[in-house]
CSV table of C-alpha atoms in Angstrom, one decimal:
chain,number,residue,atom,x,y,z
A,1,MET,CA,40.2,-22.7,-7.9
A,2,ALA,CA,42.4,-20.1,-6.2
A,3,GLU,CA,43.1,-16.9,-8.2
A,4,THR,CA,46.6,-16.9,-9.8
A,5,MET,CA,49.0,-14.7,-7.9
A,6,THR,CA,51.7,-12.4,-9.1
A,7,GLY,CA,55.3,-12.8,-8.2
A,8,ALA,CA,55.1,-9.7,-6.0
A,9,GLN,CA,52.1,-11.2,-4.1
A,10,VAL,CA,53.8,-14.5,-3.6
A,11,ALA,CA,57.0,-12.7,-2.3
A,12,GLY,CA,54.9,-10.4,-0.1
A,13,LEU,CA,53.0,-13.3,1.6
A,14,GLN,CA,56.3,-15.1,2.1
A,15,ARG,CA,57.8,-12.0,3.7
A,16,ASP,CA,54.8,-11.4,6.1
A,17,TYR,CA,53.8,-15.0,7.0
A,18,VAL,CA,56.5,-17.5,6.4
A,19,MET,CA,59.3,-18.2,9.0
A,20,GLN,CA,62.4,-18.4,6.8
A,21,SER,CA,65.1,-20.8,7.9
A,22,TRP,CA,68.6,-19.6,8.7
A,23,SER,CA,67.6,-16.0,8.1
A,24,ARG,CA,66.5,-12.8,9.8
A,25,GLN,CA,62.7,-12.6,9.2
A,26,GLY,CA,61.5,-10.2,6.5
A,27,THR,CA,64.5,-11.0,4.3
A,28,PRO,CA,63.3,-10.9,0.6
A,29,ALA,CA,62.9,-14.2,-1.2
A,30,LEU,CA,62.9,-14.7,-4.9
A,31,PRO,CA,59.5,-16.0,-6.0
A,32,ILE,CA,59.8,-19.0,-8.4
A,33,ALA,CA,57.0,-19.7,-10.9
A,34,ARG,CA,58.1,-23.1,-12.3
A,35,ALA,CA,61.0,-25.5,-12.8
A,36,GLU,CA,61.9,-28.1,-15.3
A,37,GLY,CA,65.1,-30.2,-16.0
A,38,ILE,CA,68.1,-28.3,-14.6
A,39,TYR,CA,66.3,-24.9,-14.7
A,40,PHE,CA,63.8,-22.8,-12.8
A,41,TRP,CA,62.2,-19.5,-13.7
A,42,ASP,CA,61.0,-16.5,-11.7
A,43,TYR,CA,57.8,-14.7,-12.3
A,44,ASP,CA,59.5,-12.3,-14.7
A,45,GLY,CA,60.4,-15.2,-16.9
A,46,ARG,CA,64.1,-15.1,-16.0
A,47,LYS,CA,65.8,-18.5,-16.3
A,48,TYR,CA,68.3,-19.8,-13.8
A,49,ALA,CA,70.5,-22.9,-14.1
A,50,ASP,CA,70.2,-24.9,-10.9
A,51,MET,CA,73.9,-25.6,-10.3
A,52,SER,CA,73.4,-26.8,-6.7
A,53,SER,CA,70.4,-29.1,-7.3
A,54,LEU,CA,68.7,-26.6,-4.9
A,55,LEU,CA,70.0,-28.0,-1.6
A,56,VAL,CA,71.8,-30.9,-3.3
A,57,CYS,CA,68.5,-32.8,-3.4
A,58,SER,CA,67.1,-32.4,-6.9
A,59,ASN,CA,69.4,-35.1,-8.2
A,60,LEU,CA,67.2,-36.0,-11.2
A,61,GLY,CA,66.3,-32.4,-12.0
A,62,HIS,CA,62.8,-30.8,-11.8
A,63,GLN,CA,59.5,-32.3,-12.9
A,64,LEU,CA,61.0,-35.6,-14.2
A,65,PRO,CA,57.9,-37.2,-15.8
A,66,GLU,CA,58.7,-40.7,-14.3
A,67,ILE,CA,58.6,-39.4,-10.8
A,68,VAL,CA,55.6,-37.0,-11.3
A,69,GLU,CA,53.5,-39.8,-12.9
A,70,ALA,CA,54.4,-42.3,-10.1
A,71,ILE,CA,53.1,-39.7,-7.5
A,72,LYS,CA,49.9,-39.1,-9.5
A,73,GLU,CA,49.2,-42.9,-10.0
A,74,GLN,CA,49.8,-43.6,-6.3
A,75,ALA,CA,47.6,-40.6,-5.3
A,76,ASP,CA,44.7,-42.1,-7.3
A,77,ARG,CA,45.1,-45.4,-5.5
A,78,MET,CA,46.0,-44.4,-1.9
A,79,CYS,CA,47.8,-41.3,-0.6
A,80,PHE,CA,48.7,-42.5,2.8
A,81,MET,CA,48.6,-45.5,5.1
A,82,ALA,CA,49.8,-45.7,8.7
A,83,PRO,CA,53.3,-47.2,9.4
A,84,ALA,CA,51.8,-50.3,11.1
A,85,TYR,CA,50.4,-51.5,7.8
A,86,ALA,CA,52.3,-52.8,4.8
A,87,SER,CA,52.0,-50.9,1.5
A,88,GLU,CA,53.4,-51.8,-1.9
A,89,PRO,CA,55.5,-48.7,-2.4
A,90,LYS,CA,57.1,-49.0,1.1
A,91,SER,CA,57.8,-52.7,0.8
A,92,ARG,CA,59.3,-52.3,-2.7
A,93,LEU,CA,61.4,-49.3,-1.8
A,94,ALA,CA,62.9,-51.0,1.3
A,95,LYS,CA,64.1,-53.9,-0.8
A,96,MET,CA,65.5,-51.7,-3.5
A,97,LEU,CA,67.5,-49.7,-0.9
A,98,VAL,CA,68.8,-52.8,0.7
A,99,ASP,CA,69.8,-54.2,-2.6
A,100,ILE,CA,71.8,-51.1,-3.7
A,101,ALA,CA,73.5,-51.0,-0.3
A,102,GLY,CA,74.4,-54.7,-0.5
A,103,ALA,CA,71.9,-57.4,0.6
A,104,ASP,CA,74.8,-59.6,1.8
A,105,PHE,CA,75.4,-57.1,4.7
A,106,TYR,CA,72.2,-55.0,5.1
A,107,GLN,CA,68.8,-56.2,6.0
A,108,ARG,CA,66.1,-53.5,6.7
A,109,VAL,CA,65.1,-49.9,6.4
A,110,PHE,CA,63.5,-47.5,8.9
A,111,PHE,CA,61.8,-44.7,7.1
A,112,THR,CA,61.7,-41.1,8.3
A,113,ASN,CA,60.5,-37.8,7.0
A,114,GLY,CA,63.9,-36.4,6.1
A,115,GLY,CA,67.6,-36.3,6.8
A,116,ALA,CA,67.7,-34.8,10.2
A,117,ASP,CA,65.3,-37.3,11.7
A,118,ALA,CA,67.1,-40.1,9.9
A,119,ASN,CA,70.3,-39.2,11.8
A,120,GLU,CA,68.3,-38.7,15.0
A,121,ASN,CA,66.9,-42.2,14.8
A,122,ALA,CA,70.2,-43.8,13.7
A,123,ILE,CA,71.7,-42.3,16.9
A,124,LYS,CA,68.8,-43.8,19.0
A,125,MET,CA,69.3,-47.2,17.4
A,126,ALA,CA,73.1,-47.1,18.0
A,127,ARG,CA,72.5,-46.3,21.7
A,128,MET,CA,69.9,-49.1,22.0
A,129,VAL,CA,72.0,-51.7,20.3
A,130,THR,CA,75.2,-51.0,22.2
A,131,GLY,CA,73.8,-49.9,25.5
A,132,ARG,CA,76.3,-47.0,25.4
A,133,GLN,CA,75.6,-43.2,25.5
A,134,LYS,CA,78.3,-41.2,23.7
A,135,ILE,CA,78.1,-40.2,20.0
A,136,PHE,CA,81.3,-39.0,18.3
A,137,SER,CA,80.9,-36.7,15.3
A,138,CYS,CA,83.0,-34.3,13.4
A,139,TYR,CA,83.4,-30.5,13.9
A,140,ARG,CA,83.4,-30.1,10.1
A,141,SER,CA,79.9,-31.5,9.7
A,142,TYR,CA,76.2,-30.9,9.4
A,143,HIS,CA,73.6,-33.5,10.3
A,144,GLY,CA,70.3,-31.6,10.6
A,145,SER,CA,68.4,-29.2,12.7
A,146,THR,CA,66.5,-31.4,15.1
A,147,ASN,CA,67.8,-31.4,18.7
A,148,GLY,CA,69.9,-34.6,18.4
A,149,ALA,CA,71.0,-33.9,14.9
A,150,SER,CA,72.0,-30.3,15.8
A,151,ASN,CA,74.0,-31.5,18.7
A,152,ALA,CA,75.8,-34.0,16.5
A,153,SER,CA,76.5,-31.3,13.9
A,154,GLY,CA,79.8,-29.5,14.2
A,155,ASP,CA,79.3,-26.2,12.4
A,156,TRP,CA,77.9,-23.0,13.8
A,157,ARG,CA,74.3,-24.0,13.2
A,158,ARG,CA,74.4,-26.2,16.3
A,159,PHE,CA,74.8,-23.1,18.5
A,160,ALA,CA,71.0,-22.5,18.7
A,161,ALA,CA,70.5,-26.1,20.0
A,162,GLU,CA,73.0,-25.4,22.8
A,163,LEU,CA,71.1,-22.3,24.1
A,164,GLY,CA,69.4,-24.5,26.6
A,165,GLY,CA,72.5,-26.5,27.4
A,166,MET,CA,74.3,-29.2,25.4
A,167,ALA,CA,72.5,-32.5,25.1
A,168,PRO,CA,74.4,-35.2,27.0
A,169,GLY,CA,76.6,-37.7,25.2
A,170,TYR,CA,77.8,-35.8,22.2
A,171,VAL,CA,81.5,-35.5,21.6
A,172,HIS,CA,83.1,-33.7,18.6
A,173,PHE,CA,86.4,-34.4,17.0
A,174,MET,CA,88.3,-32.6,14.3
A,175,ASN,CA,88.2,-34.2,10.9
A,176,PRO,CA,90.9,-33.4,8.3
A,177,ASN,CA,90.6,-30.6,5.7
A,178,MET,CA,93.9,-30.9,3.9
A,179,TYR,CA,94.0,-27.5,2.2
A,180,GLU,CA,92.9,-25.5,5.2
A,181,ASP,CA,95.3,-27.5,7.4
A,182,GLY,CA,98.2,-26.6,5.1
A,183,TYR,CA,98.7,-29.9,3.4
A,184,THR,CA,98.9,-30.9,-0.3
A,185,ARG,CA,96.4,-33.5,-1.5
A,186,GLY,CA,98.1,-36.5,-3.1
A,187,VAL,CA,101.4,-35.8,-1.3
A,188,ASP,CA,100.6,-35.6,2.4
A,189,ASP,CA,97.7,-38.1,2.6
A,190,GLU,CA,99.5,-40.8,4.5
A,191,ALA,CA,100.9,-38.4,7.1
A,192,VAL,CA,97.6,-36.6,7.6
A,193,THR,CA,95.6,-39.9,7.9
A,194,ARG,CA,98.1,-41.2,10.5
A,195,ASP,CA,98.0,-38.0,12.5
A,196,TYR,CA,94.2,-37.6,12.6
A,197,LEU,CA,93.5,-41.2,13.3
A,198,HIS,CA,96.0,-41.0,16.2
A,199,ARG,CA,94.2,-38.0,17.6
A,200,LEU,CA,90.8,-39.7,17.2
A,201,GLU,CA,92.0,-42.8,19.0
A,202,GLU,CA,93.5,-40.7,21.8
A,203,GLN,CA,90.2,-38.9,22.2
A,204,LEU,CA,88.3,-42.2,22.3
A,205,GLN,CA,90.6,-43.3,25.1
A,206,TYR,CA,90.0,-40.1,27.1
A,207,GLU,CA,86.2,-40.5,26.7
A,208,GLY,CA,86.3,-44.2,27.3
A,209,PRO,CA,85.7,-46.3,24.2
A,210,ASP,CA,83.3,-48.6,26.2
A,211,ASN,CA,81.1,-45.5,26.6
A,212,VAL,CA,80.9,-44.7,22.8
A,213,ALA,CA,77.9,-46.0,20.9
A,214,ALA,CA,78.7,-44.7,17.4
A,215,ILE,CA,80.9,-42.5,15.3
A,216,LEU,CA,78.7,-40.5,13.0
A,217,MET,CA,80.3,-39.1,9.9
A,218,GLU,CA,79.3,-37.7,6.5
A,219,SER,CA,80.8,-40.1,4.0
A,220,ILE,CA,82.1,-37.0,2.3
A,221,VAL,CA,81.6,-33.7,4.1
A,222,GLY,CA,78.9,-31.8,2.1
A,223,ALA,CA,77.5,-28.5,3.1
A,224,ASN,CA,80.8,-27.4,4.7
A,225,GLY,CA,82.6,-27.6,1.4
A,226,VAL,CA,82.7,-31.1,-0.2
A,227,ILE,CA,85.8,-32.0,1.9
A,228,LEU,CA,87.3,-35.2,0.6
A,229,PRO,CA,89.0,-37.3,3.2
A,230,PRO,CA,92.7,-38.2,2.7
A,231,LYS,CA,93.5,-41.6,1.4
A,232,GLY,CA,93.0,-44.3,4.0
A,233,TYR,CA,91.2,-42.1,6.6
A,234,MET,CA,87.7,-43.6,6.3
A,235,GLU,CA,89.1,-47.1,6.4
A,236,GLY,CA,91.0,-46.1,9.5
A,237,VAL,CA,87.9,-44.9,11.3
A,238,ARG,CA,86.2,-48.1,10.4
A,239,ALA,CA,89.1,-50.0,11.9
A,240,LEU,CA,88.8,-48.0,15.2
A,241,CYS,CA,85.1,-48.8,15.3
A,242,ASP,CA,85.8,-52.5,14.9
A,243,LYS,CA,88.6,-52.4,17.5
A,244,TYR,CA,86.3,-50.9,20.2
A,245,GLY,CA,82.9,-52.3,19.3
A,246,ILE,CA,81.6,-48.9,18.1
A,247,LEU,CA,79.0,-48.7,15.4
A,248,MET,CA,79.8,-46.6,12.3
A,249,ILE,CA,77.0,-44.4,10.9
A,250,CYS,CA,77.5,-42.9,7.5
A,251,ASP,CA,75.4,-39.8,6.8
A,252,GLU,CA,74.5,-40.1,3.1
A,253,VAL,CA,71.8,-37.5,3.1
A,254,MET,CA,73.6,-35.3,0.7
A,255,THR,CA,76.0,-37.7,-1.0
A,256,GLY,CA,73.7,-40.6,-1.6
A,257,PHE,CA,72.0,-41.7,-4.9
A,258,ALA,CA,74.7,-41.4,-7.5
A,259,ARG,CA,76.0,-37.9,-6.5
A,260,THR,CA,79.6,-39.1,-6.4
A,261,GLY,CA,79.3,-41.7,-9.2
A,262,LYS,CA,78.4,-44.4,-6.8
A,263,MET,CA,74.9,-45.1,-5.4
A,264,PHE,CA,76.3,-44.3,-1.9
A,265,ALA,CA,79.5,-42.2,-1.3
A,266,TRP,CA,80.9,-44.7,1.2
A,267,GLN,CA,81.2,-47.2,-1.7
A,268,ASN,CA,84.2,-45.1,-2.9
A,269,PHE,CA,86.1,-46.4,0.1
A,270,ASP,CA,86.9,-49.9,1.4
A,271,ILE,CA,84.3,-49.8,4.2
A,272,ARG,CA,80.8,-50.8,5.1
A,273,PRO,CA,79.0,-48.7,7.7
A,274,ASP,CA,76.7,-50.4,10.2
A,275,LEU,CA,74.0,-47.8,9.6
A,276,ILE,CA,73.4,-45.6,6.5
A,277,THR,CA,71.2,-42.5,6.7
A,278,PHE,CA,69.6,-41.1,3.6
A,279,ALA,CA,67.1,-38.5,2.3
A,280,LYS,CA,67.2,-35.9,-0.4
A,281,GLY,CA,68.1,-37.9,-3.6
A,282,VAL,CA,65.9,-40.8,-2.7
A,283,THR,CA,62.9,-38.8,-4.0
A,284,CYS,CA,64.8,-35.8,-5.4
A,285,GLY,CA,62.8,-33.7,-3.1
A,286,TYR,CA,59.5,-34.3,-4.9
A,287,VAL,CA,58.0,-35.6,-1.6
A,288,PRO,CA,59.9,-35.5,1.7
A,289,LEU,CA,61.4,-38.9,2.7
A,290,GLY,CA,64.4,-40.2,4.6
A,291,GLY,CA,65.5,-43.2,6.4
A,292,VAL,CA,68.1,-45.5,7.9
A,293,ILE,CA,69.4,-48.7,6.3
A,294,VAL,CA,70.7,-51.1,8.9
A,295,SER,CA,73.1,-54.0,8.8
A,296,LYS,CA,71.9,-57.5,9.5
A,297,ALA,CA,73.5,-57.4,12.9
A,298,VAL,CA,71.6,-54.3,13.9
A,299,SER,CA,68.4,-55.7,12.4
A,300,ASP,CA,68.8,-58.9,14.3
A,301,TYR,CA,69.1,-57.0,17.6
A,302,PHE,CA,65.6,-55.6,17.1
A,303,THR,CA,64.2,-59.1,16.4
A,304,ASP,CA,64.3,-59.7,20.2
A,305,HIS,CA,64.1,-56.0,21.3
A,306,VAL,CA,61.5,-53.4,20.7
A,307,LEU,CA,62.6,-50.7,18.2
A,308,GLN,CA,61.7,-47.6,20.2
A,309,CYS,CA,61.5,-45.3,17.2
A,310,GLY,CA,58.3,-44.1,15.5
A,311,LEU,CA,56.9,-41.4,13.2
A,312,THR,CA,53.4,-40.9,12.0
A,313,TYR,CA,54.6,-40.5,8.4
A,314,SER,CA,57.3,-43.3,8.5
A,315,GLY,CA,57.2,-44.9,5.0
A,316,HIS,CA,54.7,-42.3,3.7
A,317,THR,CA,52.9,-43.9,0.8
A,318,LEU,CA,53.2,-41.1,-1.7
A,319,ALA,CA,56.9,-40.5,-0.8
A,320,CYS,CA,57.8,-44.2,-1.2
A,321,ALA,CA,56.1,-44.2,-4.6
A,322,ALA,CA,58.3,-41.3,-5.6
A,323,GLY,CA,61.3,-43.1,-4.1
A,324,CYS,CA,60.6,-46.3,-6.1
A,325,ALA,CA,60.4,-44.2,-9.3
A,326,SER,CA,63.6,-42.3,-8.5
A,327,VAL,CA,65.7,-45.4,-7.7
A,328,ARG,CA,64.4,-47.2,-10.8
A,329,TYR,CA,65.5,-44.2,-12.9
A,330,TYR,CA,69.0,-44.1,-11.4
A,331,LEU,CA,69.4,-47.8,-12.2
A,332,ASP,CA,67.6,-48.0,-15.6
A,333,HIS,CA,69.5,-45.0,-17.0
A,334,ASP,CA,72.8,-45.8,-15.4
A,335,ILE,CA,73.0,-42.4,-13.8
A,336,CYS,CA,76.2,-43.4,-12.0
A,337,ALA,CA,78.0,-43.9,-15.3
A,338,HIS,CA,76.6,-40.6,-16.7
A,339,VAL,CA,77.9,-38.8,-13.5
A,340,LYS,CA,81.4,-40.1,-14.0
A,341,ARG,CA,81.4,-38.9,-17.7
A,342,MET,CA,80.2,-35.4,-16.5
A,343,GLU,CA,83.0,-35.5,-13.9
A,344,GLY,CA,85.4,-35.7,-16.8
A,345,ILE,CA,84.2,-32.2,-17.8
A,346,LEU,CA,83.6,-30.6,-14.4
A,347,LYS,CA,86.8,-31.7,-12.6
A,348,PRO,CA,89.3,-30.5,-15.3
A,349,PHE,CA,87.4,-27.2,-15.5
A,350,LEU,CA,87.6,-26.6,-11.8
A,351,GLU,CA,91.3,-27.5,-11.8
A,352,ARG,CA,91.8,-24.9,-14.5
A,353,MET,CA,90.1,-22.3,-12.2
A,354,VAL,CA,92.8,-23.0,-9.6
A,355,GLU,CA,95.5,-22.2,-12.1
A,356,ARG,CA,93.7,-19.2,-13.6
A,357,HIS,CA,92.3,-17.3,-10.6
A,358,LYS,CA,94.0,-15.7,-7.6
A,359,CYS,CA,90.9,-16.3,-5.5
A,360,VAL,CA,90.7,-20.1,-6.0
A,361,GLY,CA,92.8,-22.0,-3.5
A,362,GLU,CA,91.7,-25.5,-4.1
A,363,ALA,CA,89.1,-27.4,-6.2
A,364,ARG,CA,87.6,-30.7,-4.9
A,365,CYS,CA,85.4,-32.8,-7.2
A,366,ILE,CA,84.1,-36.4,-7.1
A,367,GLY,CA,81.3,-37.1,-9.5
A,368,LEU,CA,79.0,-34.1,-9.6
A,369,PHE,CA,79.8,-33.2,-6.0
A,370,ALA,CA,82.3,-30.3,-6.1
A,371,ALA,CA,83.5,-27.1,-4.3
A,372,LEU,CA,86.0,-24.4,-4.6
A,373,THR,CA,87.8,-22.8,-1.6
A,374,ILE,CA,87.9,-19.1,-2.1
A,375,VAL,CA,90.9,-17.2,-0.7
A,376,ARG,CA,92.1,-13.6,-0.4
A,377,ASN,CA,95.7,-14.6,-0.8
A,378,LYS,CA,96.7,-17.9,-2.5
A,379,GLU,CA,100.3,-17.7,-1.2
A,380,THR,CA,99.3,-17.6,2.5
A,381,ARG,CA,96.1,-19.5,2.0
A,382,GLU,CA,94.2,-16.7,3.8
A,383,LEU,CA,90.6,-17.6,3.5
A,384,MET,CA,88.1,-15.2,1.9
A,385,ALA,CA,85.7,-16.0,4.8
A,386,PRO,CA,87.2,-17.6,7.9
A,387,TYR,CA,84.9,-19.8,10.0
A,388,HIS,CA,81.7,-18.1,11.0
A,389,ALA,CA,83.0,-14.7,9.8
A,390,PRO,CA,80.4,-12.0,10.6
A,391,ASP,CA,81.3,-9.7,7.6
A,392,SER,CA,81.7,-12.4,4.9
A,393,VAL,CA,81.7,-11.2,1.3
A,394,MET,CA,80.6,-14.7,0.1
A,395,PRO,CA,76.9,-13.7,-0.1
A,396,ARG,CA,77.9,-11.0,-2.6
A,397,ILE,CA,79.7,-13.6,-4.7
A,398,MET,CA,76.7,-15.9,-4.6
A,399,ALA,CA,74.4,-13.0,-5.6
A,400,ARG,CA,76.7,-12.1,-8.5
A,401,LEU,CA,76.5,-15.7,-9.8
A,402,LYS,CA,72.7,-15.7,-9.5
A,403,GLU,CA,72.4,-12.4,-11.3
A,404,LYS,CA,74.0,-14.1,-14.3
A,405,GLY,CA,71.7,-17.1,-14.1
A,406,PHE,CA,74.1,-19.5,-12.2
A,407,SER,CA,72.3,-20.5,-9.0
A,408,THR,CA,74.3,-22.2,-6.3
A,409,PHE,CA,75.2,-21.9,-2.6
A,410,GLY,CA,78.2,-22.1,-0.4
A,411,ARG,CA,79.1,-21.9,3.3
A,412,GLU,CA,82.0,-20.1,4.9
A,413,THR,CA,84.6,-19.8,2.2
A,414,ASN,CA,83.3,-22.3,-0.3
A,415,ILE,CA,81.4,-22.2,-3.6
A,416,ASN,CA,79.6,-25.5,-4.1
A,417,ILE,CA,79.0,-26.8,-7.6
A,418,CYS,CA,76.6,-29.8,-7.5
A,419,PRO,CA,74.2,-29.7,-10.5
A,420,PRO,CA,71.4,-32.1,-11.2
A,421,LEU,CA,72.9,-35.5,-12.2
A,422,ILE,CA,71.0,-35.4,-15.5
A,423,ILE,CA,72.9,-32.3,-16.7
A,424,THR,CA,74.4,-32.7,-20.2
A,425,GLU,CA,77.8,-31.9,-21.6
A,426,GLU,CA,76.3,-29.0,-23.5
A,427,GLU,CA,74.7,-27.5,-20.4
A,428,LEU,CA,77.9,-27.7,-18.4
A,429,ASN,CA,79.8,-26.0,-21.2
A,430,GLU,CA,77.2,-23.3,-21.4
A,431,TYR,CA,77.1,-22.4,-17.7
A,432,LEU,CA,80.6,-23.1,-16.4
A,433,PRO,CA,82.0,-20.0,-18.2
A,434,ILE,CA,79.7,-17.9,-16.0
A,435,LEU,CA,81.6,-19.2,-12.9
A,436,ASP,CA,84.9,-18.4,-14.6
A,437,GLU,CA,83.7,-14.8,-15.3
A,438,VAL,CA,82.5,-14.2,-11.7
A,439,LEU,CA,85.8,-15.6,-10.3
A,440,GLY,CA,87.6,-13.0,-12.4
A,441,TRP,CA,85.5,-10.3,-10.8
A,442,VAL,CA,86.4,-11.8,-7.3
A,443,ASP,CA,90.1,-11.6,-8.2
A,444,GLU,CA,89.8,-7.9,-9.0
A,445,THR,CA,87.5,-6.9,-6.2
A,446,PHE,CA,88.6,-8.9,-3.1
A,447,CYS,CA,92.0,-10.5,-3.6
A,448,ASP,CA,95.3,-9.0,-2.3
């Protein structure tokens, strides 16, 4: 058995030998000793409330016994079997996923290792089914860091993928962000929806709709700030897809599995996408897993045509066992209903933060998927950190929150609040005042 390491040793090896994503190498990383429920602890014994579900993946918290035991039991029987063979966990999980998506419309699942390759393979399927090349996706989006998923992404993290030249066939369009665009939610929705759908259809015409295989969208924009679409917008995009024979892909990697109070976020709208990509919450990160749920029409196409997609670990046995346990827990414990009850605490609190603090421009919350837009000047809506700002103060704000035991993340000018879905009323009431306190500090330190 390996000798137990100290926190300093763990951090030192990380610094010297691990390539850290989205960072300059050598950046210090906090060593974590253990995690349980909504908490994790460093090697000094300091406790942090995980108010972002890590990367919005630990939906059922840390070390949930039902998932841990399912992994152990499966490990005792069989850890892995190649994709060409049927295994009980893979077969069971595929049916469970089709059932929660809607077995009247959906048929099969292609399993991947995570969210980026789920989107990558959904794009490939859309191109194969339609015989078309172009993929439309939003500027305000993130779909993963593989080459295809990076090119589909809209935020600055796609820039590295473009160093060797843009991959062919990717077209970005601007999706609405009502607050940053100067509108008022609940008042201007109809006008914003009409304007943005007109622009999108115009762009489709210029690109040639007969050349467009799919429109890929996050059902609700996640990492870029939990951007809620204006009323009618998602239905309008679906209508454009139907009008021009374009497939609609909904990226549910972050929003899936009860995060919004529905098993999938697209179920909050009057739409049904042709392909649904998922990852994160399907296993809560205990074992990596992702995939694509496809409609009967897409599935039928591949009855007579070869599916030219494949991964060594597609439908990994241990991962699917964890997925079965996770999905059972969501359903057996009615996590969607619990999330809606907790929304009744979180949403009013965040709305009070808008009224109370100079630095909070807007609060957005659906289920336990929420974000605050942080501003320097509420009257002018001047953002605290404009898009890809090189001298952003937001890392200082995140660090201040973590110092006080409130661990979360944000991008650009947003603070995301997306705690594990098992969080209790008592836990929310204990940790939300920390956010209030830090926002007061932001008011005094950074606001005009």
